[in-house]
């Protein structure tokens, strides 16, 4: 059930999620630098060039069964054939096979000259070297032909593809040992906040442990990038400035968390204004406004809000697509699916909500329930959830039984 469609027009100072995504993506250029890596290190790397087949695979006619190879024409006269030799995988039978004769053949062995058909061993009776077929055969049965998998000159893999296990197998079937891939993006991360303590230290009154760097590390690992961890930066302009300068020289992207609201200790944006360009966007999204975005020289900058759920949500919705584009990947957009909500969902019109949900596939289709309280400091809600429940900006409360969109996490991290 949709309620309250009255807030369709946003003030000019507030962006929709889609507008912010578009602006971010239009500011990103894909990496062009390439490197050659061993196939063993190629999984999940982004292919830099199109790959064409240098020869037919399989390269030769071979048997798909253990059995006997012969010429089908032999069977016009008899169903019994004389075995004249053996063809092993990797050890071909080199002589011509005459009509009425057969060769014992193993799976993957080359078909000898003069043969065109293989009968499965199970469908024969063997008496010494006399092989009798017990079932009729078709011409070409159990034979695999050169180029069955792919032919010389065919386009096998396109540049921009994220290499899978099967892709690496294809490259190996062509005998390639190395593959040309795009350089990995280097992503610097840091947490800001005087209250943050590193793991292993003792908490004093008012302190909390830094959690955002750990979620970000893991989210970035799922994108197969290089991470430069700048640690925890105190709320001091000089310390923030030093970290930013370091990141801008070393990394393609700098992601900070915290310090982008309008609190007295929020120095991230003022430092960026001094060193580079920054936009502070209020985005009609929950959790997650505001978001800072900009550039430090060539380094892209994202200043994410500090609340742990906001950090994760804004990363997944805005930063992740930007990093994928930077990495040069042709990856598909994550797909939302419709599900029936089993719980009432509280929602104020005006912002697009990414609520935390747990979905299951049942005989009645996809069903989802809320994890409960949705405040952006409740990181456990992200841990319990397996999807976002995406509620459109203009919607209000949704009653149990309504259809909602879900965005499963397994597509994201
Ligand atoms: P801020 O965006 O700096 O105003 O922080 C918003 C809230 O998120 C505050 O309650 C912070 O203590 C908390 N917070 C900021 N950074 C982190 C972090 N790295 N780990 C855990 N909580 C954080
Ligand atoms: Mg702070």
Coordinates of C-alpha atoms and ligand atoms in Angstrom, one line a residue:
X1 CA 0.0 0.0 0.0
X2 CA 1.4 3.4 -0.9
X3 CA 0.7 6.4 1.2
X4 CA 1.2 10.1 0.8
X5 CA 2.4 10.9 -2.7
X6 CA 2.6 14.6 -1.9
X7 CA 6.3 15.1 -1.5
X8 CA 7.2 14.4 -5.1
X9 CA 9.2 17.6 -5.7
X10 CA 12.5 17.9 -3.8
X11 CA 14.1 21.2 -2.9
X12 CA 16.9 22.0 -5.4
X13 CA 19.5 21.6 -2.7
X14 CA 18.6 17.9 -2.2
X15 CA 19.5 15.2 -4.8
X16 CA 17.6 12.0 -5.4
X17 CA 19.7 8.8 -5.1
X18 CA 19.6 8.4 -8.9
X19 CA 20.8 12.0 -9.5
X20 CA 23.7 11.5 -7.0
X21 CA 24.6 8.1 -8.6
X22 CA 24.6 9.7 -12.1
X23 CA 26.8 12.7 -11.0
X24 CA 29.2 10.3 -9.3
X25 CA 29.5 8.0 -12.3
X26 CA 30.0 10.8 -14.8
X27 CA 33.0 12.0 -12.8
X28 CA 34.7 8.6 -13.0
X29 CA 37.1 7.5 -15.8
X30 CA 38.1 3.8 -16.1
X31 CA 41.7 2.9 -15.5
X32 CA 43.5 2.2 -18.7
X33 CA 46.9 1.0 -17.4
X34 CA 47.4 -2.7 -17.9
X35 CA 49.6 -5.5 -16.5
X36 CA 50.2 -9.1 -17.4
X37 CA 49.4 -11.6 -14.7
X38 CA 49.7 -15.4 -14.5
X39 CA 46.5 -17.3 -15.1
X40 CA 46.8 -18.5 -11.6
X41 CA 46.4 -14.9 -10.4
X42 CA 43.8 -13.9 -12.9
X43 CA 40.6 -14.8 -11.1
X44 CA 38.2 -11.7 -10.7
X45 CA 40.7 -9.5 -12.6
X46 CA 39.3 -7.3 -15.4
X47 CA 40.4 -8.4 -18.8
X48 CA 42.2 -5.6 -20.7
X49 CA 41.9 -6.8 -24.3
X50 CA 39.5 -8.9 -26.4
X51 CA 40.7 -12.5 -26.6
X52 CA 40.3 -14.5 -29.9
X53 CA 40.9 -18.2 -30.3
X54 CA 44.3 -18.9 -31.8
X55 CA 43.2 -22.4 -32.9
X56 CA 40.3 -24.8 -32.8
X57 CA 39.5 -26.4 -29.4
X58 CA 39.4 -29.3 -29.3
X59 CA 42.2 -29.4 -31.8
X60 CA 41.5 -32.9 -33.1
X61 CA 38.7 -35.4 -33.6
X62 CA 38.4 -37.5 -30.5
X63 CA 36.3 -40.0 -28.6
X64 CA 33.8 -39.0 -25.9
X65 CA 33.6 -42.6 -24.6
X66 CA 35.7 -45.6 -23.8
X67 CA 34.8 -48.0 -26.6
X68 CA 35.7 -49.1 -30.1
X69 CA 36.3 -46.8 -33.1
X70 CA 35.4 -48.0 -36.6
X71 CA 33.9 -46.9 -39.9
X72 CA 30.1 -47.0 -39.7
X73 CA 30.1 -48.3 -43.3
X74 CA 31.6 -51.5 -41.9
X75 CA 28.2 -52.4 -40.5
X76 CA 26.4 -52.9 -43.8
X77 CA 27.9 -56.4 -44.0
X78 CA 28.4 -57.5 -40.3
X79 CA 28.0 -56.5 -36.7
X80 CA 31.3 -58.0 -35.7
X81 CA 34.6 -56.2 -36.1
X82 CA 38.2 -57.2 -35.6
X83 CA 40.3 -55.2 -33.1
X84 CA 43.6 -54.1 -34.7
X85 CA 45.0 -51.9 -32.0
X86 CA 44.5 -49.4 -29.1
X87 CA 44.2 -45.6 -29.2
X88 CA 45.0 -44.0 -25.8
X89 CA 44.4 -40.4 -24.8
X90 CA 47.7 -38.7 -25.7
X91 CA 49.0 -41.8 -27.5
X92 CA 47.2 -42.0 -30.9
X93 CA 46.9 -45.1 -33.1
X94 CA 48.7 -44.0 -36.2
X95 CA 47.7 -46.6 -38.9
X96 CA 44.8 -46.5 -41.3
X97 CA 41.9 -48.6 -40.0
X98 CA 40.2 -50.7 -42.8
X99 CA 36.5 -51.5 -43.2
X100 CA 35.5 -54.3 -40.9
X101 CA 38.2 -53.5 -38.4
X102 CA 38.1 -51.5 -35.2
X103 CA 40.4 -49.9 -32.6
X104 CA 39.9 -50.0 -28.8
X105 CA 39.7 -46.3 -27.9
X106 CA 39.8 -44.3 -24.7
X107 CA 37.9 -41.1 -23.9
X108 CA 39.8 -38.1 -25.3
X109 CA 42.0 -40.3 -27.7
X110 CA 42.3 -39.1 -31.3
X111 CA 40.0 -41.0 -33.8
X112 CA 42.3 -43.1 -36.1
X113 CA 42.3 -42.5 -39.8
X114 CA 39.5 -44.6 -41.5
X115 CA 37.2 -44.5 -38.5
X116 CA 34.2 -42.2 -38.0
X117 CA 32.1 -43.7 -35.2
X118 CA 32.6 -45.0 -31.6
X119 CA 30.5 -47.6 -30.0
X120 CA 30.4 -47.6 -26.2
X121 CA 32.3 -50.5 -24.6
X122 CA 29.1 -51.4 -22.6
X123 CA 27.3 -52.0 -25.9
X124 CA 29.7 -54.6 -27.2
X125 CA 30.7 -58.2 -26.5
X126 CA 34.4 -59.0 -26.7
X127 CA 35.7 -62.4 -27.5
X128 CA 39.5 -62.2 -27.8
X129 CA 40.0 -59.6 -30.6
X130 CA 36.5 -60.1 -32.1
X131 CA 34.2 -57.2 -31.1
X132 CA 30.4 -57.7 -31.6
X133 CA 28.1 -54.7 -31.5
X134 CA 24.9 -55.4 -29.5
X135 CA 23.1 -52.2 -30.4
X136 CA 22.9 -50.2 -33.7
X137 CA 25.1 -47.1 -34.0
X138 CA 24.7 -43.8 -35.8
X139 CA 27.4 -42.4 -38.0
X140 CA 29.5 -40.1 -35.9
X141 CA 28.2 -41.3 -32.6
X142 CA 30.4 -40.5 -29.6
X143 CA 32.8 -38.4 -31.7
X144 CA 33.9 -34.9 -30.7
X145 CA 35.0 -32.7 -33.6
X146 CA 37.8 -30.1 -33.9
X147 CA 36.3 -26.7 -33.0
X148 CA 33.3 -28.2 -31.2
X149 CA 34.0 -25.9 -28.2
X150 CA 35.2 -22.9 -30.3
X151 CA 36.9 -22.3 -33.6
X152 CA 40.1 -20.4 -34.5
X153 CA 39.4 -16.7 -34.8
X154 CA 36.2 -16.7 -32.7
X155 CA 35.9 -13.9 -30.1
X156 CA 36.0 -15.7 -26.8
X157 CA 36.2 -13.0 -24.1
X158 CA 35.6 -9.3 -24.3
X159 CA 37.7 -6.6 -22.7
X160 CA 36.1 -5.4 -19.5
X161 CA 35.1 -8.8 -18.4
X162 CA 35.7 -9.9 -14.8
X163 CA 37.5 -13.2 -15.3
X164 CA 35.8 -16.2 -13.9
X165 CA 37.1 -19.7 -13.2
X166 CA 35.7 -20.9 -16.5
X167 CA 37.3 -18.0 -18.4
X168 CA 40.7 -19.0 -17.0
X169 CA 40.1 -22.5 -18.1
X170 CA 39.3 -21.3 -21.6
X171 CA 42.5 -19.3 -21.7
X172 CA 44.4 -22.4 -20.5
X173 CA 42.8 -24.5 -23.2
X174 CA 44.5 -22.1 -25.7
X175 CA 47.9 -22.7 -23.9
X176 CA 48.1 -19.1 -22.6
X177 CA 50.1 -18.7 -19.4
X178 CA 49.6 -15.0 -18.9
X179 CA 46.6 -12.7 -19.3
X180 CA 46.6 -8.9 -19.8
X181 CA 44.4 -7.3 -17.2
X182 CA 43.7 -3.7 -16.0
X183 CA 45.7 -2.4 -13.1
X184 CA 43.7 -2.8 -9.8
X185 CA 42.4 0.5 -8.4
X186 CA 44.1 1.6 -5.2
X187 CA 41.6 2.7 -2.6
X188 CA 42.7 4.6 0.5
X189 CA 40.5 4.5 3.5
X190 CA 40.5 6.2 6.9
X191 CA 38.2 6.8 9.8
X192 CA 37.9 10.2 11.4
X193 CA 36.8 10.9 14.9
X194 CA 38.4 11.7 18.3
X195 CA 36.2 9.1 19.9
X196 CA 37.6 6.2 17.8
X197 CA 40.1 3.8 19.2
X198 CA 42.0 1.1 17.4
X199 CA 41.3 -2.5 18.2
X200 CA 43.5 -3.8 21.0
X201 CA 43.4 -0.6 23.0
X202 CA 41.4 0.0 26.2
X203 CA 38.3 2.2 25.9
X204 CA 38.1 5.2 28.1
X205 CA 34.8 7.0 28.9
X206 CA 33.3 8.2 25.6
X207 CA 35.5 6.0 23.4
X208 CA 34.3 3.5 20.9
X209 CA 36.2 1.1 18.7
X210 CA 36.6 2.0 15.0
X211 CA 34.3 -0.4 13.1
X212 CA 34.0 1.4 9.7
X213 CA 37.5 0.5 8.5
X214 CA 36.7 -3.1 9.0
X215 CA 33.4 -3.1 7.1
X216 CA 35.1 -1.0 4.4
X217 CA 38.0 -3.4 4.1
X218 CA 35.7 -6.3 3.6
X219 CA 33.5 -4.5 1.2
X220 CA 36.5 -3.5 -0.8
X221 CA 37.9 -7.0 -0.8
X222 CA 34.8 -8.1 -2.5
X223 CA 35.7 -5.7 -5.3
X224 CA 39.2 -7.1 -5.6
X225 CA 41.0 -3.7 -5.3
X226 CA 44.1 -2.7 -3.4
X227 CA 43.5 -1.1 -0.1
X228 CA 45.7 1.5 1.5
X229 CA 44.6 1.8 5.1
X230 CA 45.4 5.2 6.6
X231 CA 44.0 4.2 10.0
X232 CA 42.2 6.5 12.4
X233 CA 42.6 10.3 11.9
X234 CA 41.7 12.5 14.9
X235 CA 39.4 15.5 14.4
X236 CA 42.3 17.9 13.8
X237 CA 42.6 19.8 10.5
X238 CA 46.4 19.4 10.3
X239 CA 46.1 15.6 10.7
X240 CA 43.3 15.3 8.2
X241 CA 45.3 17.5 5.7
X242 CA 48.4 15.3 6.0
X243 CA 46.4 12.1 5.5
X244 CA 44.6 13.6 2.5
X245 CA 47.8 14.7 0.8
X246 CA 49.3 11.3 1.4
X247 CA 46.2 9.6 -0.1
X248 CA 46.1 11.9 -3.1
X249 CA 49.7 10.9 -4.0
X250 CA 49.2 7.2 -3.5
X251 CA 45.6 6.3 -4.4
X252 CA 43.0 6.5 -7.1
X253 CA 40.2 7.0 -4.5
X254 CA 40.1 8.2 -0.9
X255 CA 37.2 7.1 1.2
X256 CA 36.8 8.7 4.7
X257 CA 34.1 8.0 7.2
X258 CA 32.7 10.5 9.7
X259 CA 33.2 14.2 10.0
X260 CA 31.0 15.3 7.1
X261 CA 28.1 16.5 9.1
X262 CA 27.8 20.0 10.5
X263 CA 29.1 19.2 14.0
X264 CA 31.8 21.4 15.5
X265 CA 34.5 18.7 14.9
X266 CA 33.6 18.0 11.3
X267 CA 36.7 19.1 9.5
X268 CA 36.7 16.7 6.5
X269 CA 35.0 19.0 4.1
X270 CA 36.8 22.1 5.1
X271 CA 40.1 20.4 4.6
X272 CA 39.0 19.2 1.2
X273 CA 37.9 22.6 0.2
X274 CA 41.4 23.9 1.0
X275 CA 43.2 21.1 -0.9
X276 CA 40.8 20.2 -3.8
X277 CA 37.2 20.3 -4.9
X278 CA 34.4 19.1 -2.8
X279 CA 30.6 18.9 -3.1
X280 CA 28.5 18.3 -0.1
X281 CA 25.3 16.6 -1.1
X282 CA 22.2 16.2 0.8
X283 CA 20.7 13.1 -0.6
X284 CA 17.1 12.1 -0.2
X285 CA 18.1 8.7 1.2
X286 CA 17.9 7.0 4.5
X287 CA 20.3 6.0 5.9
X288 CA 23.0 8.2 4.7
X289 CA 22.8 12.0 4.2
X290 CA 25.0 13.9 3.8
X291 CA 27.7 12.6 1.4
X292 CA 30.8 14.5 0.4
X293 CA 32.2 13.9 -3.0
X294 CA 35.1 15.6 -4.7
X295 CA 38.7 15.4 -6.0
X296 CA 42.1 15.8 -4.6
X297 CA 44.2 16.3 -7.7
X298 CA 43.5 13.0 -9.7
X299 CA 42.3 11.2 -6.6
X300 CA 38.5 10.8 -6.3
X301 CA 37.2 11.5 -2.9
X302 CA 34.1 10.2 -1.0
X303 CA 33.3 11.4 2.5
X304 CA 30.8 9.0 3.9
X305 CA 28.8 9.6 7.0
X306 CA 30.2 8.0 10.2
X307 CA 27.3 6.0 11.5
X308 CA 28.2 2.4 10.6
X309 CA 25.0 1.5 8.8
X310 CA 25.2 4.8 6.8
X311 CA 28.8 4.1 5.9
X312 CA 27.9 0.7 4.5
X313 CA 24.7 1.8 2.7
X314 CA 26.3 4.9 1.1
X315 CA 29.3 2.8 0.1
X316 CA 27.1 0.2 -1.6
X317 CA 24.8 2.6 -3.3
X318 CA 27.3 5.3 -4.5
X319 CA 30.9 4.3 -4.0
X320 CA 30.7 0.6 -5.2
X321 CA 29.4 1.5 -8.7
X322 CA 32.1 4.2 -9.0
X323 CA 34.8 1.8 -8.1
X324 CA 33.5 -0.8 -10.6
X325 CA 33.5 1.8 -13.3
X326 CA 37.0 2.9 -12.3
X327 CA 38.2 -0.7 -12.4
X328 CA 37.0 -0.9 -16.0
X329 CA 34.5 -3.7 -15.3
X330 CA 31.5 -4.4 -17.5
X331 CA 29.6 -5.7 -14.5
X332 CA 25.8 -5.7 -14.5
X333 CA 23.8 -3.5 -12.2
X334 CA 22.5 -5.3 -9.1
X335 CA 18.9 -6.5 -9.7
X336 CA 16.1 -5.7 -7.3
X337 CA 13.3 -8.2 -6.9
X338 CA 9.8 -8.0 -5.7
X339 CA 8.9 -9.5 -2.3
X340 CA 5.9 -9.5 0.0
X341 CA 6.6 -7.9 3.3
X342 CA 5.6 -9.9 6.3
X343 CA 6.0 -7.0 8.7
X344 CA 4.7 -3.5 8.7
X345 CA 7.4 -1.1 7.5
X346 CA 7.6 2.4 9.0
X347 CA 8.5 5.0 6.5
X348 CA 8.3 8.8 6.3
X349 CA 7.8 10.2 2.7
X350 CA 10.6 12.3 1.3
X351 CA 13.7 10.0 1.3
X352 CA 14.3 6.7 -0.4
X353 CA 14.8 4.1 2.3
X354 CA 17.2 1.3 2.3
X355 CA 15.8 -0.7 5.2
X356 CA 17.4 -3.9 6.5
X357 CA 15.5 -7.0 5.7
X358 CA 15.7 -10.8 5.8
X359 CA 14.2 -12.4 2.7
X360 CA 13.4 -16.0 2.1
X361 CA 12.1 -17.9 -0.9
X362 CA 9.0 -19.8 0.0
X363 CA 6.3 -21.7 -2.0
X364 CA 4.4 -18.3 -2.0
X365 CA 7.4 -16.5 -3.7
X366 CA 9.9 -14.1 -2.1
X367 CA 9.0 -12.9 1.4
X368 CA 10.8 -10.4 3.5
X369 CA 10.6 -9.1 7.0
X370 CA 12.2 -6.2 8.7
X371 CA 15.2 -6.7 11.1
X372 CA 13.4 -4.3 13.4
X373 CA 14.7 -0.8 14.5
X374 CA 16.3 1.0 11.6
X375 CA 18.5 3.6 13.2
X376 CA 21.8 4.1 11.4
X377 CA 24.0 3.4 14.4
X378 CA 22.6 -0.2 14.7
X379 CA 25.1 -2.2 12.8
X380 CA 23.7 -5.4 14.0
X381 CA 20.7 -4.8 11.7
X382 CA 23.2 -5.0 8.7
X383 CA 24.6 -8.2 10.2
X384 CA 21.2 -9.8 10.6
X385 CA 19.9 -8.7 7.2
X386 CA 20.5 -10.4 3.9
X387 CA 19.0 -7.6 1.8
X388 CA 18.0 -4.0 1.7
X389 CA 14.2 -3.3 1.5
X390 CA 14.2 -0.4 -1.0
X391 CA 11.2 1.9 -0.4
X392 CA 10.7 4.7 -2.9
X393 CA 11.1 8.3 -1.9
X394 CA 7.4 9.3 -2.0
X395 CA 6.1 6.3 -0.2
X396 CA 4.9 6.3 3.4
X397 CA 4.3 3.4 5.8
X398 CA 3.9 0.0 4.1
X399 CA 1.5 -2.5 5.6
X400 CA 2.3 -6.2 6.0
X401 CA 1.2 -7.9 2.8
X402 CA 2.5 -5.1 0.5
X403 CA 4.8 -5.7 -2.4
X404 CA 8.2 -4.1 -1.9
X405 CA 11.6 -4.2 -3.8
X406 CA 14.5 -6.0 -2.2
X407 CA 18.2 -5.7 -3.1
X408 CA 19.9 -9.0 -2.0
X409 CA 23.3 -8.5 -0.4
X410 CA 24.8 -11.5 -2.1
X411 CA 25.0 -9.3 -5.3
X412 CA 26.8 -6.6 -3.4
X413 CA 29.3 -8.2 -1.0
Ligands
LIG1 P1 30.1 11.7 12.4 O1 29.7 11.4 11.0 O2 31.6 11.9 12.5 O3 29.3 12.8 12.9 O4 29.7 10.4 13.2 C1 28.4 10.0 13.3 C2 28.3 8.8 14.3 O5 29.0 7.7 13.8 C3 28.9 9.1 15.7 O6 28.1 8.5 16.7 C4 30.3 8.5 15.6 O7 30.8 8.1 16.9 C5 30.0 7.3 14.8 N1 31.2 6.9 14.0 C6 31.9 7.6 13.2 N2 33.0 7.0 12.7 C7 32.9 5.7 13.2 C8 33.7 4.5 13.1 N3 34.8 4.5 12.3 N4 33.3 3.4 13.8 C9 32.2 3.4 14.5 N5 31.4 4.5 14.7 C10 31.8 5.6 14.1
LIG2 MG1 32.9 12.4 14.0

